[in-house]
mmCIF file of C-alpha atoms in Angstrom:
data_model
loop_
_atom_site.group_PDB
_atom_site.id
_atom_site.type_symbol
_atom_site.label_atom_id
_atom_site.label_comp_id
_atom_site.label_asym_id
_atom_site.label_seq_id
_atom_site.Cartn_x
_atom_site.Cartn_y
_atom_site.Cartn_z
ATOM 1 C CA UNK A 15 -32.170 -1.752 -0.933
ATOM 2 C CA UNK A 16 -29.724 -0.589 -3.903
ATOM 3 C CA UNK A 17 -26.029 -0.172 -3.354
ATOM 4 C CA UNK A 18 -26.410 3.512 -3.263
ATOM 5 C CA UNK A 19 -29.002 3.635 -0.435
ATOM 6 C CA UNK A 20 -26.543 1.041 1.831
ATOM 7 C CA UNK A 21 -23.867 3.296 0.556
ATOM 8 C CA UNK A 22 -25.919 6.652 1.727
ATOM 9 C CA UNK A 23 -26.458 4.715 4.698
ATOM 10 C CA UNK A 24 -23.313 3.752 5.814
ATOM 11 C CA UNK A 25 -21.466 7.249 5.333
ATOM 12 C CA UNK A 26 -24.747 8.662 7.227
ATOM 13 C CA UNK A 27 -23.310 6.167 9.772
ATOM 14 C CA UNK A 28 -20.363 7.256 10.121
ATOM 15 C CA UNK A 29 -21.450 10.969 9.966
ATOM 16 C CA UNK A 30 -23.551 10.486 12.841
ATOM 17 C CA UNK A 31 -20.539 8.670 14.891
ATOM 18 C CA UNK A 32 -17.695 10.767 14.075
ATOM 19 C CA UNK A 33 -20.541 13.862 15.406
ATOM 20 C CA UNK A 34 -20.913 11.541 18.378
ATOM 21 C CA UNK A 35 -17.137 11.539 19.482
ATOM 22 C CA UNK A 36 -16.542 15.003 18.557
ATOM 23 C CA UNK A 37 -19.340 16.259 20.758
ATOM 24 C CA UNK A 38 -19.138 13.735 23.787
ATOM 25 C CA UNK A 39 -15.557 12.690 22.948
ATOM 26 C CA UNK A 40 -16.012 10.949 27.229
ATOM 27 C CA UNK A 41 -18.969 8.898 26.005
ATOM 28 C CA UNK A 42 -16.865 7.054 23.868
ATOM 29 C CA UNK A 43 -13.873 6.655 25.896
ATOM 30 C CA UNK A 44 -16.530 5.302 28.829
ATOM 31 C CA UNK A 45 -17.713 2.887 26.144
ATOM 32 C CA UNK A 46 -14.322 1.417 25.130
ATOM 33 C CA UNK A 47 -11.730 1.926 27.472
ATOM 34 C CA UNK A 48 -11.306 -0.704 30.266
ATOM 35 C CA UNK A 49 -10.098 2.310 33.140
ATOM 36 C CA UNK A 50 -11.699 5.619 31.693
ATOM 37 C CA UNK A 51 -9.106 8.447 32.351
ATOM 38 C CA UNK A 52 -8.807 12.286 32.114
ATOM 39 C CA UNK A 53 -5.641 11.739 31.275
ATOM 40 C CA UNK A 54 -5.980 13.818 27.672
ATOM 41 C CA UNK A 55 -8.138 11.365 25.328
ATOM 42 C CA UNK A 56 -10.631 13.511 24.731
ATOM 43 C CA UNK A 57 -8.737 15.312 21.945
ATOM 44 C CA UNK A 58 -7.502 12.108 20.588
ATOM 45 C CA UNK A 59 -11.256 10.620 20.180
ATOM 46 C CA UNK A 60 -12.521 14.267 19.065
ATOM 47 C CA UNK A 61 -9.795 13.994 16.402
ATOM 48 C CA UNK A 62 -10.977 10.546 14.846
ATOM 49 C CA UNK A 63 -14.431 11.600 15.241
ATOM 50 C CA UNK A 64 -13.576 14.820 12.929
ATOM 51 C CA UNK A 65 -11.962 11.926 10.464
ATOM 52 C CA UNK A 66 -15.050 9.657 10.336
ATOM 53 C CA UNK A 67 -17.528 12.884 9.913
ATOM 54 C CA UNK A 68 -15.416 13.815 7.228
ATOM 55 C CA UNK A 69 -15.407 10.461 5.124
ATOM 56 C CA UNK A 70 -19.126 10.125 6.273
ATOM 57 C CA UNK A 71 -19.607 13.726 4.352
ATOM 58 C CA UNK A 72 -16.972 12.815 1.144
ATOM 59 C CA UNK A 73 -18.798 10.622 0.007
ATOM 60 C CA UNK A 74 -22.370 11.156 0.561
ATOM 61 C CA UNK A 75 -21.031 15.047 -1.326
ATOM 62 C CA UNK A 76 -19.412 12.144 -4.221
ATOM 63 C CA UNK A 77 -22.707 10.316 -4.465
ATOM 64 C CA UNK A 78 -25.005 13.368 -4.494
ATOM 65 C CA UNK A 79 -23.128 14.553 -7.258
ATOM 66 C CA UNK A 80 -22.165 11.898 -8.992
ATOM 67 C CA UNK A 81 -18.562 11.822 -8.793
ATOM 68 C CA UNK A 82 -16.730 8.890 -8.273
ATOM 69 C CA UNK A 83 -17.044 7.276 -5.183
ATOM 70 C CA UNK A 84 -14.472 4.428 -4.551
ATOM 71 C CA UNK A 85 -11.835 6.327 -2.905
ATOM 72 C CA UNK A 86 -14.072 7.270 -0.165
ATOM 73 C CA UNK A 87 -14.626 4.041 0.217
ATOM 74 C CA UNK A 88 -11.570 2.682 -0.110
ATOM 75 C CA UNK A 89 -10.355 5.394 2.614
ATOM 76 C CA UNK A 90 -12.895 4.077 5.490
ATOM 77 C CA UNK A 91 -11.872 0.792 4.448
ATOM 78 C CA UNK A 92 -8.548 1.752 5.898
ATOM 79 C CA UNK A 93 -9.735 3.535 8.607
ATOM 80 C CA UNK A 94 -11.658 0.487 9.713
ATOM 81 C CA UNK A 95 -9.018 -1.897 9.116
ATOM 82 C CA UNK A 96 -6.874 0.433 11.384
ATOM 83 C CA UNK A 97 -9.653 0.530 13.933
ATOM 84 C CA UNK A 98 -9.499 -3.392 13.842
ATOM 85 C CA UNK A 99 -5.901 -3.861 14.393
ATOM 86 C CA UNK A 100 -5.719 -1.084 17.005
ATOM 87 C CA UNK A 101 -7.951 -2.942 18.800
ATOM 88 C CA UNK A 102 -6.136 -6.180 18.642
ATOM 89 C CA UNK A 103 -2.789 -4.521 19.271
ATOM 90 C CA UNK A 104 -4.056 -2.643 22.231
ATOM 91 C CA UNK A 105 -6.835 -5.003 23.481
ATOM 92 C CA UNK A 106 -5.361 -4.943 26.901
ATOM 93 C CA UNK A 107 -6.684 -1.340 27.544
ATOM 94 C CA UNK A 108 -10.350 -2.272 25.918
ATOM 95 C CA UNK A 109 -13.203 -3.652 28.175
ATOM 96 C CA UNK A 110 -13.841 -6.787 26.553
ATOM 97 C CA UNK A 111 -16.899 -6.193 25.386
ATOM 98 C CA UNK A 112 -15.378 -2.868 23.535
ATOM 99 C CA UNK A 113 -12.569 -5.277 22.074
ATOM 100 C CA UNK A 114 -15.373 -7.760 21.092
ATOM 101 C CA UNK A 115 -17.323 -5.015 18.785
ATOM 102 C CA UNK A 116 -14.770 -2.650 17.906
ATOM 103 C CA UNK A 117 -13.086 -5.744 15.946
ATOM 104 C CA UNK A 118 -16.421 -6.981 14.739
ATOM 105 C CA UNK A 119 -17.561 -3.422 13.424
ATOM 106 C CA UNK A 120 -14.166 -2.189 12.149
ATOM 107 C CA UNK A 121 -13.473 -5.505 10.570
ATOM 108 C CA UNK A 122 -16.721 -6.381 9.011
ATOM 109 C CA UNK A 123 -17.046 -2.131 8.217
ATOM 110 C CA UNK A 124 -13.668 -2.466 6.530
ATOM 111 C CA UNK A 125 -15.068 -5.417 4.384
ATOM 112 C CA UNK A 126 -18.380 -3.884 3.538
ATOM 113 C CA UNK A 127 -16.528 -0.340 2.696
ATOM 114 C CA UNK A 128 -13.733 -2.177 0.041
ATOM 115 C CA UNK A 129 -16.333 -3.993 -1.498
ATOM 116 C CA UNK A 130 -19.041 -0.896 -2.113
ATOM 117 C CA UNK A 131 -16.280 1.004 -3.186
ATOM 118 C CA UNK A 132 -15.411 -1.675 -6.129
ATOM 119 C CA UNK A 133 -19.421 -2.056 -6.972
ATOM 120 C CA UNK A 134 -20.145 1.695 -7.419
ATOM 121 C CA UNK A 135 -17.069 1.580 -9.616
ATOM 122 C CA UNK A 136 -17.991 3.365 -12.027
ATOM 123 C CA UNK A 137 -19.591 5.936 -10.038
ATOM 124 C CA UNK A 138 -23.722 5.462 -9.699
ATOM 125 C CA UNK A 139 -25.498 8.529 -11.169
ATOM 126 C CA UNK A 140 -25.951 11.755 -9.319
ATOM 127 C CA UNK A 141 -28.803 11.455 -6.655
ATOM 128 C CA UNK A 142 -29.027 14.968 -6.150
ATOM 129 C CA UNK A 143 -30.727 17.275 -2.960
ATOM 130 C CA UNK A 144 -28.836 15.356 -0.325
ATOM 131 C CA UNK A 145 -28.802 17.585 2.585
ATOM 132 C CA UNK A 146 -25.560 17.142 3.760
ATOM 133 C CA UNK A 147 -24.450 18.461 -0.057
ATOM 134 C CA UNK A 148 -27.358 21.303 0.437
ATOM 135 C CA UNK A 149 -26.178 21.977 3.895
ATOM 136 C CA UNK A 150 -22.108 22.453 2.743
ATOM 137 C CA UNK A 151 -23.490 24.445 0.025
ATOM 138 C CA UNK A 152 -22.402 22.051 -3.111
ATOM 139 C CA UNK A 153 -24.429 23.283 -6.467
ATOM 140 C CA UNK A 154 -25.699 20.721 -8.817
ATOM 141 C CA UNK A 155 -23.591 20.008 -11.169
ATOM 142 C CA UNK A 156 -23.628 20.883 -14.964
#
């Protein structure tokens, strides 16, 4: 698989997630938090769901037009890392199983999202007809 099909991939990922918590915003907090409450979290989780959809969709929109991609990437990086030392920070509130793969998938994510953001530096070529970039209505480019 080329970097911009594990790229395409990823942001899909995330897409699909951030849809995930905006939708069902008390499946995740079931998933993660060690004593679920309706205390107000669903607006919190809907709210980083919104922020993962839209990286997912910034850069599959860079890649299907072939505009540079790295900040994208560079920007989940730093979501990720975030992610990661939220959960260390507040592991007391995480089931430990949450804690366990919220660190191992933000962390490693954060890795994996620096590094394709420095090896599609410069930007791959347009792969064009993406449907995310049909669906939001982005022409191809001249």
């Amino acid at each position: 698989m080329d970097l911009t099909s594990v790229a395409l991939t990823s942001a899909r990922g995330r897409i699909a997630f951030g849809l995930l918590a905006t939708a069902l915003p008390s499946v995740v907090t079931r998933m993660m938090l060690a004593e679920p409450r309706a205390d107000g979290t669903a607006p919190f989780v809907r709210m980083f769901g919104v922020r993962d959809a839209a990286l997912g969709l910034g850069a599959v929109v860079a890649i299907d037009q072939g505009t540079p991609v790295r900040g994208w990437f560079e920007a989940m990086a730093m979501a990720d890392a975030g992610d990661a030392l939220t959960a260390v920070l507040d592991r007391r509130h995480l089931t430990p199983n949450a804690f366990r793969v919220t660190l191992g998938l933000a962390g490693g994510s954060a890795l994996v999202h620096l590094l394709l953001g420095r090896r599609l530096d410069p930007h791959p070529p347009a792969h064009l007809h993406q449907p995310e970039a049909v669906a939001t209505g982005h022409p191809e480019p001249a």
